[in-house]
Short mmCIF file of C-alpha atoms in Angstrom, two decimals:
data_model
loop_
_atom_site.label_atom_id
_atom_site.label_comp_id
_atom_site.label_asym_id
_atom_site.label_seq_id
_atom_site.Cartn_x
_atom_site.Cartn_y
_atom_site.Cartn_z
CA MET A 1 -0.02 -0.17 -0.16
CA THR A 2 0.99 3.69 -1.17
CA GLY A 3 -0.85 5.95 0.52
CA ARG A 4 0.37 9.19 1.86
CA ILE A 5 -1.15 11.84 4.01
CA PHE A 6 -1.00 15.40 2.80
CA THR A 7 -1.37 17.92 5.10
CA ALA A 8 -1.92 21.98 4.03
CA GLU A 9 1.50 22.71 4.23
CA ASP A 10 2.64 20.03 1.37
CA LEU A 11 -0.10 21.54 -1.39
CA THR A 12 2.13 25.02 -2.42
CA SER A 13 0.50 24.71 -5.27
CA ASP A 14 -3.45 23.45 -6.96
CA VAL A 15 -3.26 19.92 -7.26
CA SER A 16 -5.15 17.57 -9.87
CA ILE A 17 -5.74 13.90 -8.77
CA GLU A 18 -7.68 12.10 -10.73
CA CYS A 19 -9.11 8.72 -9.06
CA ASP A 20 -12.35 6.28 -8.87
CA VAL A 21 -13.44 7.26 -5.63
CA CYS A 22 -13.58 10.03 -3.25
CA VAL A 23 -14.07 9.25 0.30
CA ILE A 24 -15.17 12.38 2.56
CA GLY A 25 -13.68 11.59 6.58
CA SER A 26 -11.30 9.47 7.77
CA GLY A 27 -12.88 8.11 10.86
CA SER A 28 -14.26 4.58 11.48
CA GLY A 29 -16.61 4.72 8.48
CA GLY A 30 -14.61 6.71 6.19
CA ALA A 31 -10.98 4.34 6.92
CA TRP A 32 -12.78 1.17 6.66
CA THR A 33 -14.34 2.28 2.90
CA ALA A 34 -11.53 3.65 1.64
CA LEU A 35 -9.61 0.37 2.85
CA GLU A 36 -11.97 -1.75 0.93
CA LEU A 37 -11.66 -0.03 -1.95
CA VAL A 38 -8.28 0.10 -2.59
CA ASN A 39 -8.12 -3.60 -1.45
CA GLN A 40 -10.34 -4.38 -4.42
CA GLY A 41 -7.89 -2.40 -6.89
CA LYS A 42 -9.67 1.43 -6.37
CA ARG A 43 -7.68 4.52 -6.39
CA VAL A 44 -9.24 6.16 -3.22
CA VAL A 45 -8.60 10.02 -1.93
CA MET A 46 -9.83 10.18 1.15
CA LEU A 47 -10.62 14.36 2.71
CA GLU A 48 -10.14 14.86 6.01
CA GLU A 49 -11.62 18.54 7.61
CA GLY A 50 -9.91 18.15 10.80
CA GLY A 51 -6.13 17.70 11.38
CA PHE A 52 -3.07 15.41 11.17
CA HIS A 53 -2.10 14.95 15.11
CA THR A 54 0.33 12.81 16.43
CA ARG A 55 1.81 12.24 19.78
CA ARG A 56 4.13 15.45 19.72
CA GLU A 57 0.83 16.94 19.98
CA PHE A 58 -1.13 14.51 22.64
CA ASP A 59 0.13 16.41 25.83
CA MET A 60 -3.27 15.40 27.52
CA THR A 61 -4.49 18.73 28.02
CA GLU A 62 -8.25 20.11 27.23
CA ALA A 63 -6.76 23.33 26.45
CA ARG A 64 -5.09 21.94 23.46
CA ALA A 65 -6.92 19.04 22.67
CA PHE A 66 -10.71 20.33 22.74
CA PRO A 67 -9.65 22.79 20.35
CA ASN A 68 -7.73 20.67 17.89
CA LEU A 69 -9.09 16.88 18.13
CA TYR A 70 -13.23 17.28 18.90
CA GLN A 71 -16.35 18.87 16.39
CA GLU A 72 -16.70 22.40 17.89
CA LEU A 73 -14.13 22.82 19.90
CA GLY A 74 -16.07 20.42 22.22
CA ASN A 75 -18.88 22.24 22.63
CA ARG A 76 -20.95 20.31 20.78
CA THR A 77 -23.94 19.45 22.44
CA THR A 78 -27.56 18.07 21.98
CA ASP A 79 -30.41 20.48 20.59
CA ASP A 80 -31.73 21.41 24.74
CA LEU A 81 -27.87 21.86 25.49
CA SER A 82 -27.83 19.62 28.41
CA ILE A 83 -25.77 16.70 27.28
CA THR A 84 -22.05 17.32 25.74
CA MET A 85 -21.34 15.39 22.54
CA LEU A 86 -17.87 14.86 22.24
CA GLN A 87 -16.73 13.82 18.61
CA GLY A 88 -13.56 13.43 17.39
CA ARG A 89 -12.61 16.08 14.74
CA SER A 90 -8.86 14.93 13.01
CA VAL A 91 -7.28 12.17 10.91
CA GLY A 92 -8.82 9.19 12.40
CA GLY A 93 -11.78 11.26 13.43
CA GLY A 94 -13.56 9.68 16.67
CA THR A 95 -11.32 6.46 16.77
CA THR A 96 -8.58 9.31 17.63
CA VAL A 97 -10.04 10.36 20.54
CA ASN A 98 -11.74 7.40 21.66
CA TRP A 99 -10.72 3.61 22.54
CA CYS A 100 -11.67 0.47 24.03
CA SER A 101 -15.61 1.39 22.31
CA SER A 102 -17.34 -0.64 18.78
CA PHE A 103 -20.70 -0.57 19.47
CA ARG A 104 -22.98 -2.41 16.57
CA THR A 105 -25.75 -0.50 15.73
CA PRO A 106 -28.39 -0.68 18.58
CA GLN A 107 -31.62 -2.65 16.88
CA ARG A 108 -33.78 0.98 17.98
CA ILE A 109 -31.83 3.39 15.29
CA VAL A 110 -31.81 0.16 12.50
CA ASP A 111 -35.14 0.93 13.07
CA ARG A 112 -35.31 4.80 13.04
CA TRP A 113 -33.35 4.82 9.75
CA LYS A 114 -36.18 2.43 8.19
CA ASP A 115 -39.47 4.36 9.97
CA GLN A 116 -38.12 8.00 9.77
CA HIS A 117 -35.82 7.81 6.92
CA GLY A 118 -36.92 5.19 4.69
CA VAL A 119 -33.72 3.30 4.82
CA ASP A 120 -35.16 -0.30 4.69
CA THR A 121 -31.71 -2.12 2.65
CA VAL A 122 -29.68 -1.68 5.60
CA THR A 123 -30.78 -4.02 8.45
CA THR A 124 -29.18 -5.64 10.89
CA GLU A 125 -29.20 -9.20 8.97
CA ALA A 126 -27.34 -7.64 5.80
CA LEU A 127 -25.04 -5.59 8.35
CA THR A 128 -23.91 -8.73 10.67
CA PRO A 129 -21.68 -10.09 8.28
CA HIS A 130 -19.84 -7.11 8.18
CA TRP A 131 -19.41 -6.49 11.71
CA ASP A 132 -18.18 -10.12 12.13
CA TYR A 133 -15.48 -9.42 9.32
CA ILE A 134 -14.69 -6.03 11.37
CA GLU A 135 -14.39 -7.20 14.49
CA LYS A 136 -12.23 -10.39 13.35
CA ARG A 137 -9.79 -7.72 11.97
CA LEU A 138 -9.67 -5.40 14.11
CA ARG A 139 -9.27 -8.35 16.79
CA ILE A 140 -12.47 -7.67 19.07
CA ALA A 141 -14.05 -10.57 18.05
CA GLU A 142 -14.62 -12.97 20.93
CA MET B 1 -19.33 46.95 13.70
CA LYS B 2 -20.28 45.03 10.68
CA MET B 3 -24.07 44.04 11.21
CA TYR B 4 -24.53 40.24 10.64
CA LEU B 5 -28.21 39.48 9.29
CA PRO B 6 -28.64 35.63 8.55
CA PRO B 7 -31.05 35.65 4.97
CA PRO B 8 -34.72 35.07 5.79
CA GLY B 9 -34.84 30.74 5.79
CA GLU B 10 -31.02 30.08 6.49
CA ARG B 11 -30.26 27.54 9.06
CA ASN B 12 -27.67 27.89 11.38
CA SER B 13 -24.74 28.06 9.85
CA ARG B 14 -23.05 24.69 10.58
CA ARG B 15 -19.41 26.82 11.57
CA GLY B 16 -21.41 29.29 13.04
CA PHE B 17 -21.69 27.56 17.18
CA LEU B 18 -24.31 29.55 18.67
CA LYS B 19 -27.89 28.08 18.72
CA LYS B 20 -29.91 30.78 17.48
CA GLY B 21 -33.55 29.59 17.38
CA LEU B 22 -36.08 31.90 15.48
CA LEU B 23 -34.92 35.14 16.40
CA GLY B 24 -31.95 34.89 17.72
CA GLY B 25 -30.40 36.16 14.32
CA VAL B 26 -31.84 39.47 14.76
CA VAL B 27 -31.54 39.98 18.33
CA LEU B 28 -28.02 39.20 18.02
CA ALA B 29 -27.61 41.94 14.96
CA LEU B 30 -29.11 44.45 17.18
CA GLY B 31 -26.91 43.98 20.29
CA GLY B 32 -24.00 44.20 18.19
CA GLY B 33 -24.94 47.82 16.56
CA GLY B 34 -22.64 50.17 17.66
CA TRP B 35 -25.80 52.75 17.66
CA LEU B 36 -27.60 51.15 20.10
CA LEU B 37 -24.63 51.49 22.72
CA SER B 38 -26.53 54.35 24.73
CA ARG B 39 -24.47 54.29 27.94
CA PRO B 40 -20.82 53.83 28.14
CA SER B 41 -19.00 50.56 29.81
CA ALA B 42 -17.23 50.34 32.87
CA THR B 43 -13.67 49.99 31.83
CA THR B 44 -11.03 47.53 32.62
CA PRO B 45 -7.10 47.60 31.65
CA VAL B 46 -6.82 45.89 28.73
CA PRO B 47 -3.68 43.43 28.93
CA ASP B 48 -1.12 42.80 26.07
CA GLY B 49 -1.76 40.49 24.12
CA VAL B 50 -5.36 40.71 23.10
CA LYS B 51 -6.22 39.37 20.12
CA VAL B 52 -9.97 39.46 19.67
CA LEU B 53 -11.81 41.58 21.93
CA ASN B 54 -11.58 45.52 21.65
CA GLU B 55 -12.14 47.02 24.48
CA ARG B 56 -15.33 47.29 25.76
CA GLU B 57 -15.97 43.27 24.91
CA PHE B 58 -12.83 42.61 27.28
CA ALA B 59 -14.87 44.70 29.85
CA VAL B 60 -17.83 43.04 29.63
CA MET B 61 -15.61 39.50 29.09
CA HIS B 62 -14.29 40.61 32.60
CA ALA B 63 -17.31 40.91 34.47
CA LEU B 64 -18.33 37.74 33.21
CA VAL B 65 -15.67 36.06 34.25
CA GLN B 66 -15.77 37.54 37.93
CA ARG B 67 -19.18 36.55 38.32
CA PHE B 68 -18.63 32.91 36.67
CA VAL B 69 -15.40 31.55 38.52
CA PRO B 70 -16.07 30.18 42.03
CA ALA B 71 -14.74 32.36 44.85
CA HIS B 72 -12.84 29.68 46.91
CA ALA B 73 -10.16 30.27 49.56
CA THR B 74 -7.68 28.12 47.80
CA PHE B 75 -8.49 28.68 44.59
CA PRO B 76 -6.16 31.20 42.48
CA THR B 77 -8.52 34.39 41.63
CA PRO B 78 -9.39 34.40 37.81
CA ASP B 79 -7.47 38.19 38.10
CA LEU B 80 -4.27 36.09 39.06
CA LEU B 81 -4.06 34.01 36.15
CA ASN B 82 -5.07 36.63 33.68
CA THR B 83 -8.68 34.51 33.09
CA THR B 84 -9.94 37.19 31.00
CA LEU B 85 -6.82 37.35 28.59
CA ALA B 86 -7.27 33.54 28.69
CA CYS B 87 -10.67 33.70 26.92
CA ASP B 88 -9.49 35.91 24.64
CA ALA B 89 -6.47 33.45 23.69
CA ILE B 90 -9.56 31.08 23.11
CA LEU B 91 -11.24 32.74 20.66
CA ALA B 92 -8.27 33.34 18.83
CA MET B 93 -8.17 30.27 18.04
CA THR B 94 -11.69 29.72 16.70
CA GLU B 95 -13.46 30.61 13.18
CA GLU B 96 -13.99 34.04 11.96
CA VAL B 97 -17.78 33.20 12.49
CA THR B 98 -17.59 32.57 15.68
CA GLN B 99 -15.37 35.55 16.84
CA THR B 100 -18.27 37.67 15.70
CA GLU B 101 -21.12 35.65 17.14
CA VAL B 102 -19.17 36.26 20.66
CA LYS B 103 -18.10 39.64 20.11
CA GLN B 104 -22.02 40.32 19.03
CA LEU B 105 -23.14 37.99 22.22
CA LEU B 106 -20.68 40.37 24.75
CA MET B 107 -22.26 43.37 23.17
CA LEU B 108 -25.65 42.03 23.73
CA PHE B 109 -25.38 41.58 27.57
CA GLU B 110 -24.16 44.94 27.73
CA ASN B 111 -26.58 46.69 25.33
CA ALA B 112 -29.08 48.68 27.64
CA LEU B 113 -31.70 49.11 24.69
CA PRO B 114 -31.95 45.26 24.19
CA ASN B 115 -31.92 43.90 27.36
CA PHE B 116 -34.48 46.91 28.19
CA LEU B 117 -36.81 45.24 25.18
CA PHE B 118 -35.81 41.76 27.08
CA GLY B 119 -35.16 41.77 30.13
CA ARG B 120 -36.55 45.56 31.19
CA ARG B 121 -32.89 46.31 32.70
CA THR B 122 -31.60 49.91 30.92
CA LYS B 123 -27.91 50.12 33.18
CA PRO B 124 -25.25 48.15 30.79
CA PHE B 125 -23.94 44.74 32.13
CA THR B 126 -20.74 46.27 33.60
CA GLN B 127 -22.17 48.66 35.58
CA LEU B 128 -24.75 46.45 37.59
CA ASP B 129 -23.72 45.54 41.29
CA VAL B 130 -22.56 42.01 41.33
CA ASP B 131 -26.20 40.44 42.59
CA GLU B 132 -27.96 42.60 39.48
CA GLN B 133 -25.11 40.80 37.52
CA ASP B 134 -26.31 37.19 38.53
CA ARG B 135 -29.56 37.85 38.58
CA VAL B 136 -28.95 38.67 34.84
CA LEU B 137 -27.05 35.48 34.10
CA GLU B 138 -29.80 33.17 35.86
CA GLU B 139 -31.96 34.95 33.36
CA TRP B 140 -30.16 34.04 30.41
CA ARG B 141 -29.71 30.79 31.52
CA ASP B 142 -33.11 29.88 32.18
CA SER B 143 -34.23 31.39 29.32
CA THR B 144 -36.64 30.97 26.71
CA LEU B 145 -34.42 32.21 24.02
CA THR B 146 -32.64 30.09 22.38
CA LEU B 147 -30.10 32.31 21.97
CA ARG B 148 -29.97 33.63 25.71
CA ARG B 149 -29.25 30.04 26.95
CA THR B 150 -26.81 29.14 23.80
CA GLY B 151 -25.15 32.35 25.06
CA TYR B 152 -24.83 31.56 28.49
CA VAL B 153 -23.56 28.43 28.03
CA ALA B 154 -21.23 28.87 25.32
CA LEU B 155 -19.50 32.20 27.62
CA ARG B 156 -19.71 29.75 30.83
CA GLY B 157 -17.97 27.52 28.86
CA THR B 158 -15.01 29.36 27.38
CA VAL B 159 -14.74 31.13 31.29
CA MET B 160 -14.40 28.11 32.83
CA ALA B 161 -12.25 26.53 30.39
CA ALA B 162 -9.58 29.40 30.62
CA TYR B 163 -9.91 28.96 33.78
CA TYR B 164 -9.55 25.30 34.88
CA GLY B 165 -7.21 24.99 32.12
CA ASN B 166 -4.81 26.86 33.71
CA LYS B 167 -2.39 24.70 35.49
CA ASP B 168 -2.23 26.62 38.83
CA THR B 169 -5.87 25.75 39.23
CA TRP B 170 -5.07 21.54 39.36
CA SER B 171 -3.79 21.48 42.71
CA ALA B 172 -6.87 23.06 44.34
CA VAL B 173 -9.34 20.87 42.68
CA GLY B 174 -6.70 17.44 43.37
CA TYR B 175 -5.91 17.09 39.97
CA PRO B 176 -2.13 15.83 39.76
CA GLY B 177 -1.42 16.22 36.15
CA PRO B 178 -1.63 14.36 32.62
CA PRO B 179 -0.39 10.79 32.96
CA ALA B 180 3.29 10.39 31.88
CA GLY B 181 4.49 8.21 28.74
CA ILE B 182 2.07 9.06 26.36
CA HIS B 183 3.18 12.80 24.86
CA ASP B 184 6.56 12.57 23.07
CA PRO B 185 7.16 16.26 21.47
CA ASN B 186 9.95 14.39 19.38
CA ALA B 187 7.36 11.52 18.15
CA PRO B 188 7.69 10.95 14.22
CA VAL B 189 5.83 12.21 11.60
CA TRP B 190 4.64 9.27 9.83
CA LYS B 191 2.87 10.26 6.59
CA GLY B 192 2.61 6.77 5.08
CA GLY B 193 4.22 6.60 1.04
CA ASP B 194 7.82 5.07 0.67
CA ALA B 195 8.87 6.00 4.03
CA PRO B 196 9.34 3.26 6.32
CA ARG B 197 6.40 2.84 8.79
CA PRO B 198 8.31 4.23 12.23
CA PRO B 199 8.06 1.54 15.26
CA GLY B 200 5.36 2.32 17.70
CA ASN B 201 5.28 2.19 21.81
CA GLY B 202 3.54 -1.16 20.64
CA THR B 203 3.45 -3.76 18.91
CA TYR B 204 1.99 -3.39 15.26
CA ILE B 205 0.96 -6.26 12.89
CA GLU B 206 0.21 -5.90 9.80
CA PRO B 207 -3.18 -7.32 8.95
CA GLU B 208 -3.99 -9.97 6.20
CA ALA B 209 -5.31 -8.60 3.60
CA THR B 210 -8.89 -9.16 2.11
CA PRO B 211 -9.88 -12.47 1.02
#
């Protein structure tokens, strides 16, 4: 695999890239999508709005983490402002700021996709073999 | 000051973090309009290094800091820690649309006219005594106007982040500081391509290719 990360300072002039697929977001969803497409021989470009951060910047202080690693500077909340929603914003997305958590989509959410958004092809039954595959690859399956 | 009025029907911008609700965009613009500022604000000396707030906005932020940060015997005072300057530094990290919204919000706190219309108050916030200021803050906290509630949470969050983000408060709250062993200012930055992957601090095993 010869993928390379380009950050803003690497792009000193306009760049034109031809590819088969552009994946928007480098979090857990985007990363898996891109990986599988590359493994099937596609040329893939991933776009990420967040920054590329490494252990150089992980000084474990909120002052640095919240503005740099989280959506809305760590201020994202539910509509009624009562619950903070910490969602990652970086290369790696939520996977950069979370660990030890990997959930299968709860049934009530799958039901909501169907009842409220008319999505009836993405069922628990359809998703299960993909979860099995990913959990095995991530070494989190029993 | 430039007035920002959202076009009719525009949803909250993804980049602006204040949740304005139905009237909020208009109310915010009212607050920001310099021509409504009928009385002078109390002033506070503006230190060097301020990047976003002007003198008047700094004074309002300073007054908010004094009310939001609880006074405890063992805690350093916000004046000692230059908390208001730290709030400005936090704002300097945000996008321009957020900075504009916060500046407008601070003026909304301060301005007599819109607060007379919505809260029956005629004095600028910075000229109220502390009990009255606390009442105004509670009014905003519990307001039916989305803009006020969001504004309260946003400003309080900024002040608290500025105050407790300063390591001189950590011993007062019993926090020993971040755990060692993770941060490495000299860690290699690997961007892939032909460069070999540097060794990590754990064991990395190349995953099997897709069958």
